[in-house]
CSV table of C-alpha atoms in Angstrom, one decimal:
chain,number,residue,atom,x,y,z
X,1,MET,CA,85.3,127.3,77.8
X,2,ILE,CA,87.8,126.3,80.4
X,3,PRO,CA,90.7,124.0,79.1
X,4,SER,CA,90.6,120.5,80.5
X,5,SER,CA,93.3,117.9,81.0
X,6,LYS,CA,93.4,114.1,81.2
X,7,ILE,CA,96.3,111.9,82.4
X,8,LEU,CA,96.5,108.2,81.6
X,9,LEU,CA,98.9,105.5,82.8
X,10,LYS,CA,99.6,102.6,80.5
X,11,ARG,CA,101.6,99.4,81.3
X,12,THR,CA,102.6,96.9,78.8
X,13,ILE,CA,104.3,93.6,79.5
X,14,HIS,CA,106.2,91.6,76.8
X,15,ASP,CA,107.6,88.1,77.2
X,16,HIS,CA,111.1,87.1,76.1
X,17,LYS,CA,109.9,86.6,72.6
X,18,GLY,CA,108.4,90.1,72.3
X,19,ASN,CA,104.8,89.0,72.6
X,20,ILE,CA,102.4,91.2,74.6
X,21,ILE,CA,101.1,89.2,77.5
X,22,LYS,CA,99.4,92.1,79.3
X,23,GLU,CA,98.4,95.7,78.5
X,24,VAL,CA,96.4,98.0,80.8
X,25,GLU,CA,95.6,101.7,80.4
X,26,GLU,CA,93.7,103.6,83.2
X,27,PRO,CA,93.4,107.1,84.7
X,28,CYS,CA,96.4,108.3,86.6
X,29,HIS,CA,95.5,110.5,89.5
X,30,SER,CA,97.9,110.0,92.4
X,31,TRP,CA,99.8,113.3,92.4
X,32,THR,CA,101.7,114.1,95.6
X,33,ARG,CA,101.8,117.1,97.8
X,34,ASN,CA,105.2,117.8,96.1
X,35,ALA,CA,103.5,118.2,92.7
X,36,TYR,CA,100.8,120.5,94.0
X,37,ASN,CA,103.2,122.6,96.0
X,38,TYR,CA,105.4,123.1,93.0
X,39,SER,CA,102.4,124.0,90.9
X,40,VAL,CA,101.3,126.7,93.3
X,41,TYR,CA,104.9,128.0,93.5
X,42,SER,CA,105.1,128.1,89.7
X,43,MET,CA,101.7,129.8,89.1
X,44,SER,CA,101.6,132.2,92.0
X,45,CYS,CA,105.2,133.2,92.5
X,46,LYS,CA,104.6,132.2,96.2
X,47,GLY,CA,107.9,131.0,97.6
X,48,LEU,CA,108.6,127.4,98.7
X,49,HIS,CA,110.0,128.9,101.9
X,50,HIS,CA,108.4,126.9,104.7
X,51,THR,CA,110.7,124.7,106.8
X,52,SER,CA,107.8,122.3,107.6
X,53,PHE,CA,106.1,119.9,105.2
X,54,GLY,CA,102.4,119.2,105.2
X,55,SER,CA,99.0,120.9,105.2
X,56,GLY,CA,99.3,124.7,105.1
X,57,PHE,CA,103.0,124.7,104.2
X,58,LEU,CA,104.7,125.4,100.9
X,59,SER,CA,107.9,123.2,100.7
X,60,LEU,CA,109.1,120.1,99.1
X,61,LYS,CA,110.3,116.7,100.5
X,62,ASP,CA,113.0,115.0,98.5
X,63,TYR,CA,113.4,111.2,97.9
X,64,SER,CA,115.5,110.8,101.1
X,65,GLY,CA,112.8,112.4,103.2
X,66,THR,CA,114.6,115.8,103.7
X,67,ILE,CA,112.4,118.9,103.6
X,68,ARG,CA,113.7,121.3,100.9
X,69,TYR,CA,112.9,125.0,100.7
X,70,HIS,CA,114.5,128.2,99.5
X,71,GLU,CA,115.4,131.4,101.1
X,72,PRO,CA,113.4,134.4,99.6
X,73,LEU,CA,115.5,136.6,97.3
X,74,THR,CA,118.6,134.5,97.6
X,75,SER,CA,117.6,131.2,95.8
X,76,HIS,CA,115.0,129.8,93.5
X,77,PHE,CA,113.8,126.3,92.2
X,78,TYR,CA,114.0,125.3,88.6
X,79,ILE,CA,113.1,122.0,86.9
X,80,GLY,CA,116.3,120.3,85.9
X,81,ALA,CA,114.9,117.0,84.4
X,82,PHE,CA,112.0,114.7,84.4
X,83,SER,CA,113.2,112.1,81.9
X,84,GLY,CA,116.4,110.4,83.1
X,85,GLY,CA,118.7,108.6,80.7
X,86,ILE,CA,119.7,104.9,80.7
X,87,GLY,CA,120.3,103.7,84.2
X,88,ASP,CA,119.5,107.1,85.7
X,89,THR,CA,116.9,106.8,88.5
X,90,THR,CA,117.3,110.4,89.7
X,91,SER,CA,114.5,111.5,87.4
X,92,GLY,CA,111.9,110.0,85.1
X,93,ILE,CA,109.5,107.1,85.6
X,94,VAL,CA,110.4,104.7,88.4
X,95,ILE,CA,108.8,101.4,89.5
X,96,GLY,CA,108.5,99.5,92.8
X,97,THR,CA,107.2,96.4,94.6
X,98,SER,CA,105.2,97.9,97.4
X,99,ASP,CA,101.4,97.9,97.5
X,100,VAL,CA,101.1,100.1,100.6
X,101,GLY,CA,98.3,102.5,99.8
X,102,PHE,CA,98.9,106.0,98.3
X,103,ALA,CA,99.2,108.9,100.7
X,104,PHE,CA,99.2,112.5,99.6
X,105,ASP,CA,102.4,113.2,101.5
X,106,ASP,CA,104.3,110.3,99.8
X,107,PHE,CA,107.8,111.4,98.9
X,108,ARG,CA,109.2,108.1,97.6
X,109,LEU,CA,108.0,104.7,96.4
X,110,GLY,CA,107.4,102.1,99.0
X,111,ALA,CA,110.1,99.8,97.6
X,112,THR,CA,111.9,101.1,94.6
X,113,ILE,CA,113.2,98.5,92.1
X,114,ALA,CA,116.9,99.3,91.6
X,115,HIS,CA,118.5,99.6,88.2
X,116,GLY,CA,120.6,96.6,87.0
X,117,ASN,CA,120.5,93.0,85.9
X,118,GLY,CA,120.9,91.4,89.4
X,119,SER,CA,118.4,89.7,91.6
X,120,GLY,CA,115.3,91.8,92.1
X,121,GLN,CA,116.6,94.5,89.7
X,122,MET,CA,115.4,95.7,86.3
X,123,TYR,CA,117.4,97.5,83.7
X,124,TYR,CA,116.1,101.1,83.3
X,125,MET,CA,116.2,102.4,79.7
X,126,ALA,CA,115.9,106.2,79.1
X,127,THR,CA,112.6,108.0,79.9
X,128,THR,CA,111.5,109.6,76.6
X,129,SER,CA,109.2,112.6,76.3
X,130,THR,CA,107.4,113.6,73.1
X,131,ARG,CA,104.9,116.3,72.4
X,132,TYR,CA,102.5,116.9,69.6
X,133,THR,CA,99.1,118.5,68.8
X,134,SER,CA,96.0,117.1,67.3
X,135,GLY,CA,93.2,119.5,66.6
X,136,GLU,CA,92.6,121.3,69.9
X,137,ASP,CA,94.4,118.7,72.0
X,138,PHE,CA,98.0,119.0,73.1
X,139,TYR,CA,99.7,115.7,74.1
X,140,THR,CA,102.8,115.0,76.2
X,141,VAL,CA,103.8,111.3,76.1
X,142,ASN,CA,106.4,110.1,78.7
X,143,ARG,CA,107.6,106.5,78.3
X,144,ARG,CA,110.2,104.3,79.9
X,145,VAL,CA,111.1,100.7,79.2
X,146,PHE,CA,112.4,98.3,81.9
X,147,ASN,CA,114.1,95.0,81.0
X,148,ASN,CA,114.1,92.1,83.4
X,149,ASN,CA,117.4,90.1,83.2
X,150,SER,CA,117.3,89.2,86.9
X,151,GLY,CA,116.8,85.5,86.4
X,152,ALA,CA,113.3,85.4,87.9
X,153,SER,CA,109.9,87.1,87.6
X,154,ILE,CA,109.4,90.5,89.2
X,155,GLY,CA,106.1,91.8,90.5
X,156,VAL,CA,105.6,95.5,89.9
X,157,LYS,CA,103.0,97.0,92.2
X,158,GLU,CA,103.7,100.8,92.1
X,159,VAL,CA,104.7,103.4,89.5
X,160,GLY,CA,106.2,106.8,90.2
X,161,TRP,CA,107.4,109.9,88.4
X,162,LYS,CA,110.4,111.7,89.7
X,163,TRP,CA,111.5,115.2,88.8
X,164,LEU,CA,115.0,116.5,89.3
X,165,LEU,CA,114.8,120.1,90.7
X,166,TYR,CA,117.7,122.6,91.0
X,167,ARG,CA,117.9,125.2,93.7
X,168,PHE,CA,120.0,128.1,92.3
X,169,TYR,CA,121.6,130.8,94.3
X,170,SER,CA,122.5,134.3,93.3
X,171,THR,CA,126.1,133.3,93.5
X,172,SER,CA,125.5,130.8,90.6
X,173,SER,CA,126.0,127.8,92.9
X,174,TYR,CA,123.2,125.2,93.0
X,175,TYR,CA,122.0,122.0,94.6
X,176,GLN,CA,119.8,119.3,93.0
X,177,TYR,CA,117.0,117.3,94.6
X,178,GLU,CA,115.1,114.2,93.5
X,179,ILE,CA,111.4,115.0,94.0
X,180,LEU,CA,108.5,112.5,93.6
X,181,PHE,CA,105.6,114.1,91.8
X,182,MET,CA,103.4,111.0,91.3
X,183,ARG,CA,102.9,107.6,92.9
X,184,ASP,CA,100.2,105.2,91.5
X,185,VAL,CA,99.6,102.0,93.5
X,186,LEU,CA,98.4,99.4,91.0
X,187,GLY,CA,95.2,97.6,91.6
X,188,TYR,CA,97.0,94.3,90.9
X,189,THR,CA,100.5,93.1,90.4
X,190,ASP,CA,102.2,93.3,87.0
X,191,ASN,CA,104.3,90.2,86.8
X,192,VAL,CA,107.3,90.7,84.5
X,193,PRO,CA,108.9,87.4,83.5
X,194,HIS,CA,112.6,86.9,83.2
X,195,GLY,CA,113.7,88.0,79.8
X,196,GLY,CA,110.6,90.1,79.5
X,197,GLN,CA,110.1,93.9,79.1
X,198,TYR,CA,107.9,96.3,81.0
X,199,THR,CA,106.9,99.6,79.4
X,200,VAL,CA,105.2,102.4,81.3
X,201,THR,CA,103.6,105.3,79.4
X,202,ILE,CA,102.2,108.4,81.1
X,203,THR,CA,100.1,110.5,78.6
X,204,ILE,CA,99.0,114.0,79.5
X,205,THR,CA,96.3,115.4,77.3
X,206,CYS,CA,95.3,119.1,77.5
X,207,ASN,CA,92.3,120.4,75.5
X,208,MET,CA,93.1,124.0,74.4
X,209,PRO,CA,89.9,125.4,72.7
X,210,GLN,CA,90.0,128.3,70.3
């Protein structure tokens, strides 16, 4: 039997009193070219050495739109983080306000909501990641809470997941890049009221039979 996997995206909105006013869980499927290219690189030892980005090329495009690749035998990519701490938007779950449709080559959210308590901002708590097994299933649960202290309601229309990758050189020097692995455009707006809280949970389930 071939192991199977399932990925779910859950969004929960609490009002200023802590009451749940909306909760939705649905399949998460909008993985970017970055995610697939890195998977091929990890599983096949095929280098991310192309200087172009797109169909037929193995490379990455960071959050600024710059193509990232490594020189064979002199540098390598490693995962640095995928669960940023409080206020850290370089990795972990991020949210935005754009409803422009998903494209496989997406490398950033359409309109990222900045961290903070000012107008149009939401306060990013730490992305947490927990792992556990149940029977033949292995679970990875990634969660981030966002607090709205902006003074007005904010409409969330997209959810992303950023990974921080390091490119190490044989000289022990390195560079770090923010890479978007997932961008889900929501079917409808999640309106988070002032004083409210928005929780995003990405659950990856892998069935590992005996």
